[in-house]
mmCIF file of C-alpha atoms and ligand atoms in Angstrom:
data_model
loop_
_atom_site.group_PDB
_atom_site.id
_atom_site.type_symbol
_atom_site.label_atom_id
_atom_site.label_comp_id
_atom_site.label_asym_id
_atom_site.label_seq_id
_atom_site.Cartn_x
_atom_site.Cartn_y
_atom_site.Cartn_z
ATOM 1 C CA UNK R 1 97.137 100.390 229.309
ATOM 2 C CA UNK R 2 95.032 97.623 230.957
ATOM 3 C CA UNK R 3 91.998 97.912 233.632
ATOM 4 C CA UNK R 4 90.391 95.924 235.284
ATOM 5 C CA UNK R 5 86.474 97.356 235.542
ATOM 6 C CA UNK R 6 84.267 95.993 238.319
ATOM 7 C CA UNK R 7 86.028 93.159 238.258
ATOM 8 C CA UNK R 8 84.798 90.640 240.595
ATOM 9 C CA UNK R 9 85.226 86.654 240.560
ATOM 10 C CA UNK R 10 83.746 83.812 242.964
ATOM 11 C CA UNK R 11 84.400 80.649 243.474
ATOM 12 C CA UNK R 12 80.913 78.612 244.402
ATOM 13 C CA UNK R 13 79.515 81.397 246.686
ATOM 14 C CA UNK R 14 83.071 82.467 248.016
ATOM 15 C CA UNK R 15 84.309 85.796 246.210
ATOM 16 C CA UNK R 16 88.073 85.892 245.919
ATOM 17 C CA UNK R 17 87.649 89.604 244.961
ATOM 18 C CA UNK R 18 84.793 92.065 244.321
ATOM 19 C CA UNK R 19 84.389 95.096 242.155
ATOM 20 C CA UNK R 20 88.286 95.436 241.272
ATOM 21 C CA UNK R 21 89.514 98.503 240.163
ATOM 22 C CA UNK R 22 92.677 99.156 238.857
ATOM 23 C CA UNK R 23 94.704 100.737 235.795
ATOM 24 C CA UNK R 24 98.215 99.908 234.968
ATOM 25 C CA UNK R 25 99.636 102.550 232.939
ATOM 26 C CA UNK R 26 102.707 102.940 230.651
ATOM 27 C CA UNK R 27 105.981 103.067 231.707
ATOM 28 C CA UNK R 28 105.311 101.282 235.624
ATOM 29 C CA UNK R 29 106.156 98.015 237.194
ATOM 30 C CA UNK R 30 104.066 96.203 239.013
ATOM 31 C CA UNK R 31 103.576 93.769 241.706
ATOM 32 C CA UNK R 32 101.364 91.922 242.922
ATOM 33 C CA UNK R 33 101.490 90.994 246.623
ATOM 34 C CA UNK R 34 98.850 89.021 249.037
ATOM 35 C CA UNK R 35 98.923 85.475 251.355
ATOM 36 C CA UNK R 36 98.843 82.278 250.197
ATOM 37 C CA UNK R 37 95.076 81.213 248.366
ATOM 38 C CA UNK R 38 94.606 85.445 248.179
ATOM 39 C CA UNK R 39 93.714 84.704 244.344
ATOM 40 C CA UNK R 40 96.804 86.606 242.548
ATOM 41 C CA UNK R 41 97.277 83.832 240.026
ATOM 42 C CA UNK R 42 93.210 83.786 239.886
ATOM 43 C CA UNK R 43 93.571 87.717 239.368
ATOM 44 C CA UNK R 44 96.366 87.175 236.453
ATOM 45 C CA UNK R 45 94.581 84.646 234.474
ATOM 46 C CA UNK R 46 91.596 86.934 234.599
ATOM 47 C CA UNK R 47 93.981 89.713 232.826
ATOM 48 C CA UNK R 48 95.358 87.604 230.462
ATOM 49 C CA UNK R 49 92.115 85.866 229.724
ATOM 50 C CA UNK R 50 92.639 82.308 230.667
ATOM 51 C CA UNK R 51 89.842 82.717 233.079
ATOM 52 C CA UNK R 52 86.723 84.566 232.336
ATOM 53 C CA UNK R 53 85.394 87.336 234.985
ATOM 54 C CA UNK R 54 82.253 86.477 237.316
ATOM 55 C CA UNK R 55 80.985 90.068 236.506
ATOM 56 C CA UNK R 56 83.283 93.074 235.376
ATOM 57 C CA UNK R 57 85.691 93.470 232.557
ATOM 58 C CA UNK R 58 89.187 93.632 231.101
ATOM 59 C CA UNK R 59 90.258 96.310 228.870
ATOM 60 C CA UNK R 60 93.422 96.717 227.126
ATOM 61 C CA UNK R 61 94.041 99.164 224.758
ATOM 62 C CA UNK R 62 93.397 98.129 221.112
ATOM 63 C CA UNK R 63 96.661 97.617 219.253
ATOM 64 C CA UNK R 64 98.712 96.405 222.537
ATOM 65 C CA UNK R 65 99.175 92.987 223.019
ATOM 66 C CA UNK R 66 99.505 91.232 226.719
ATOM 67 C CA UNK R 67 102.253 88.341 227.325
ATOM 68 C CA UNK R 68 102.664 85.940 229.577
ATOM 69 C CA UNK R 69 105.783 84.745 231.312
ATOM 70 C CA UNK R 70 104.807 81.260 233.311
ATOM 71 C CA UNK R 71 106.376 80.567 236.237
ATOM 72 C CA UNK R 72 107.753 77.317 235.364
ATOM 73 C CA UNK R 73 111.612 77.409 235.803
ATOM 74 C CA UNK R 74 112.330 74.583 233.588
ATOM 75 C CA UNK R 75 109.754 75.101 231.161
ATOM 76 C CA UNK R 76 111.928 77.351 228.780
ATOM 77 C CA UNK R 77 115.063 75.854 229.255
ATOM 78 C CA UNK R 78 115.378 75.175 225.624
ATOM 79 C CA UNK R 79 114.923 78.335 224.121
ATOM 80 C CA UNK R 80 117.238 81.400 223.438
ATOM 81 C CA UNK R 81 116.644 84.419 225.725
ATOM 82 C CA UNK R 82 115.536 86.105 222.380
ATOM 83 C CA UNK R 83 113.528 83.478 221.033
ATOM 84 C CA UNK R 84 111.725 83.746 224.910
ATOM 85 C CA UNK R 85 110.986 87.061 224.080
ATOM 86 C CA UNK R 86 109.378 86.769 220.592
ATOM 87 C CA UNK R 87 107.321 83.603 221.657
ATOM 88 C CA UNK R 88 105.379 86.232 223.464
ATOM 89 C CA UNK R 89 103.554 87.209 220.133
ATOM 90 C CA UNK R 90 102.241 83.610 219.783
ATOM 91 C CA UNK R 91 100.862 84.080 216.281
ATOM 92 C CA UNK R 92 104.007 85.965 215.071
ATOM 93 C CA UNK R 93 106.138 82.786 216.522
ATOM 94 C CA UNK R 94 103.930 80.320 215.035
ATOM 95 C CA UNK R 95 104.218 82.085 211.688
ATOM 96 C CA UNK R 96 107.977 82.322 212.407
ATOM 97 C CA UNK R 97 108.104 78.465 212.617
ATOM 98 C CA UNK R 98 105.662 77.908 209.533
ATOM 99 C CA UNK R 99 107.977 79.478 207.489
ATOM 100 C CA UNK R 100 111.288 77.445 208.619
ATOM 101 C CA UNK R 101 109.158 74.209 208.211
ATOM 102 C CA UNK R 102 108.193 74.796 204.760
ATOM 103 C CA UNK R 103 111.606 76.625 203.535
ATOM 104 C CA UNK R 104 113.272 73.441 205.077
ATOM 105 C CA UNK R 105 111.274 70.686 202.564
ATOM 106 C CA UNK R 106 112.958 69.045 200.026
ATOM 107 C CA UNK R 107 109.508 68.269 197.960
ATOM 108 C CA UNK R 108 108.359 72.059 198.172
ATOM 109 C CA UNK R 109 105.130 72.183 196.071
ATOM 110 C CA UNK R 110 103.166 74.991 194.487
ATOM 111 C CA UNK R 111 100.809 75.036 197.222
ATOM 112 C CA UNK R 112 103.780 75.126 199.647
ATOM 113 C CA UNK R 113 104.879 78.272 197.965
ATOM 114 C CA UNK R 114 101.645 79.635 198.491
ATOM 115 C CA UNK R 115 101.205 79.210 201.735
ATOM 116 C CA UNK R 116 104.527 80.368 202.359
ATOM 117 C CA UNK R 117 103.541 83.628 200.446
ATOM 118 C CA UNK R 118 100.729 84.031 202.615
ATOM 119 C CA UNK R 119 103.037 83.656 205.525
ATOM 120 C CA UNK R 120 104.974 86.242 204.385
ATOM 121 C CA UNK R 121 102.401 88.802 203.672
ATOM 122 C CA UNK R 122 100.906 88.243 207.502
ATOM 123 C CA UNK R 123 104.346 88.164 208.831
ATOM 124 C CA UNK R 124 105.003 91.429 206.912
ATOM 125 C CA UNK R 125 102.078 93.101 208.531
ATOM 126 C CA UNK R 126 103.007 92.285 212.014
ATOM 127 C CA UNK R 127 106.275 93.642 211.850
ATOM 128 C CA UNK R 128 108.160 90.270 211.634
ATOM 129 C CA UNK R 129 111.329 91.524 210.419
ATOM 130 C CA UNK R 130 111.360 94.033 213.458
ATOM 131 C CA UNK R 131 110.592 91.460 215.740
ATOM 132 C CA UNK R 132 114.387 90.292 216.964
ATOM 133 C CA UNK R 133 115.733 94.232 216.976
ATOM 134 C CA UNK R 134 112.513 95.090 218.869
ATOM 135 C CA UNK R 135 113.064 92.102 221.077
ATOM 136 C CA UNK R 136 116.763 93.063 222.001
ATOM 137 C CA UNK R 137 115.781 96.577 222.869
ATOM 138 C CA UNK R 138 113.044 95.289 225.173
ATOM 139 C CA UNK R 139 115.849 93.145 226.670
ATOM 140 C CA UNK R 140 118.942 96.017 226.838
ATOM 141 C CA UNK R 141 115.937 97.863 228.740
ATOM 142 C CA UNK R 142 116.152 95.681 231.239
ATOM 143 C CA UNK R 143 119.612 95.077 231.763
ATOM 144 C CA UNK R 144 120.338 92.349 230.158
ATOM 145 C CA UNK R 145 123.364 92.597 227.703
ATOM 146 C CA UNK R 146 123.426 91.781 224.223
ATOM 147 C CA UNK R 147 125.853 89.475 224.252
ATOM 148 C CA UNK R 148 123.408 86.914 226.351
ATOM 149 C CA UNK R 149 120.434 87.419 223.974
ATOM 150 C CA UNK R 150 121.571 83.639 222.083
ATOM 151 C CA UNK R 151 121.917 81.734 225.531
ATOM 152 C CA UNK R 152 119.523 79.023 226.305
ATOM 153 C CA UNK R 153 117.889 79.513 229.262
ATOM 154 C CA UNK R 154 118.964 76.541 231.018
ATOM 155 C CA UNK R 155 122.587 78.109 231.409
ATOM 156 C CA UNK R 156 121.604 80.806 233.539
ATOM 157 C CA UNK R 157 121.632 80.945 237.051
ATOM 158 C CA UNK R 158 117.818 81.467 238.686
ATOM 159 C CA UNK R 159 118.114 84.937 239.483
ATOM 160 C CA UNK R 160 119.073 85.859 236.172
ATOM 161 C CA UNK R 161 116.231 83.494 234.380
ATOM 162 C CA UNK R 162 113.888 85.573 236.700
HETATM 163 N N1 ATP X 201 88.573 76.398 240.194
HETATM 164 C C1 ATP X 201 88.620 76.533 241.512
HETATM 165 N N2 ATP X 201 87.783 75.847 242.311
HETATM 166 C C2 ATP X 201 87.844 75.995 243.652
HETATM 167 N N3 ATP X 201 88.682 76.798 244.274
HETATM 168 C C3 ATP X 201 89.532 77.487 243.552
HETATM 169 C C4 ATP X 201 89.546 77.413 242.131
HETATM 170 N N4 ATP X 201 90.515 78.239 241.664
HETATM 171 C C5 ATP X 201 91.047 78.807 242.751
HETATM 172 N N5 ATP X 201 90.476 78.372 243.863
HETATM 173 C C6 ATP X 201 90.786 78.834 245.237
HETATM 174 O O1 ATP X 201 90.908 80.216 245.149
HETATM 175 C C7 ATP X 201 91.906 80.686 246.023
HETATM 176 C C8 ATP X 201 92.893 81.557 245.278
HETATM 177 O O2 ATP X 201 93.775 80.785 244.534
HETATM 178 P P1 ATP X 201 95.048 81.411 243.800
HETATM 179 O O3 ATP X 201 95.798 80.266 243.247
HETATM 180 O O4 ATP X 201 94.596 82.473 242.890
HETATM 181 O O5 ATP X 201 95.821 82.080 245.012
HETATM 182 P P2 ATP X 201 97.265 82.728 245.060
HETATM 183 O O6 ATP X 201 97.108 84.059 245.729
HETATM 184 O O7 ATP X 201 97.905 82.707 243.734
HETATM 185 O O8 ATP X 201 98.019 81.751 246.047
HETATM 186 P P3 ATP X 201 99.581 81.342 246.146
HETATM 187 O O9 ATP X 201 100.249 82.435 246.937
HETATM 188 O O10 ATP X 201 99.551 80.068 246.921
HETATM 189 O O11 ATP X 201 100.121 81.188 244.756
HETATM 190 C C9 ATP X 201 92.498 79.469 246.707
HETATM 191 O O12 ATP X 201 91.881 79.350 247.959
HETATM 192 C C10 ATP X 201 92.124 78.343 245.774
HETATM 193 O O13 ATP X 201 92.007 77.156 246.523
HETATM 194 MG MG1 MG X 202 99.630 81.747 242.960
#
């Protein structure tokens, strides 16, 4: 779960919004409507923490993670649907490419293999080696078939990057 409490956010003296309150709960979908300048992007870089609240807080639930899609059409277009998917758990993805960059040298030292243990062990923890079969359920959940899970992005269509 995440809610917003009290949330309220100005701009000089102008409030975009005041006292928010709202949960969204397991299991929902959610949109986010209002005109032009309203302040939804404002409102979802306050709930995924880019931006920090005037007054009021976010809360999510400790052990859940929040990730963010942009909305840059282009900006993925190198990456596999899958890979799109696990980038959302930035450390895990970081550790993810650690690993290949050290496992790829030809020199590999001791400390290399010590970092690379260390790697492993936080990798480990986070569920790493669940992390693709976890990402292609969160995928088949939303219609998207298995066998497009290794396309780049820049060979789909915009309604089906979307
Ligand atoms: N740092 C800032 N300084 C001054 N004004 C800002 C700042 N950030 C946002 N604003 C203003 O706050 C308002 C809300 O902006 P925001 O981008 O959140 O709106 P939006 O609802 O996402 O609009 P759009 O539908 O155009 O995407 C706008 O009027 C914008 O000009
Ligand atoms: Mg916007």
């Amino acid at each position: 779960m995440i809610s917003a409490n009290n949330v309220t956010y100005r701009v000089g003296k102008k409030a975009l919004f005041e006292d928010v309150n709202i949960k969204f709960t397991e299991g929902n979908c959610y949109g986010l409507i209002g005109a032009n300048g309203a302040g939804k992007s404002t409102f979802l870089k306050i709930l995924s923490g880019q931006l920090e609240t005037t007054n009021g807080d976010i809360f999510i639930t400790p052990g859940q993670r929040l990730s963010v899609l942009e909305q840059d059409h282009f900006k993925y277009d190198e990456y596999t649907v899958l890979d799109l998917v696990i980038m959302g758990n930035e450390r895990l993805y970081q550790i993810m490419k650690e690993k290949e960059a050290i496992y790829a040298k030809e020199d590999f030292t001791d400390e290399d293999g010590i970092r690379a243990s260390e790697l492993e062990a936080e990798f480990a923890e986070m569920d790493g080696w669940e992390a693709e079969s976890n990402a292609a359920s969160l995928l088949n959940g939303l219609g998207i078939d298995t066998a497009l899970h290794y396309v780049q992005m820049k060979d789909f269509n915009g309604n089906e990057k979307v």
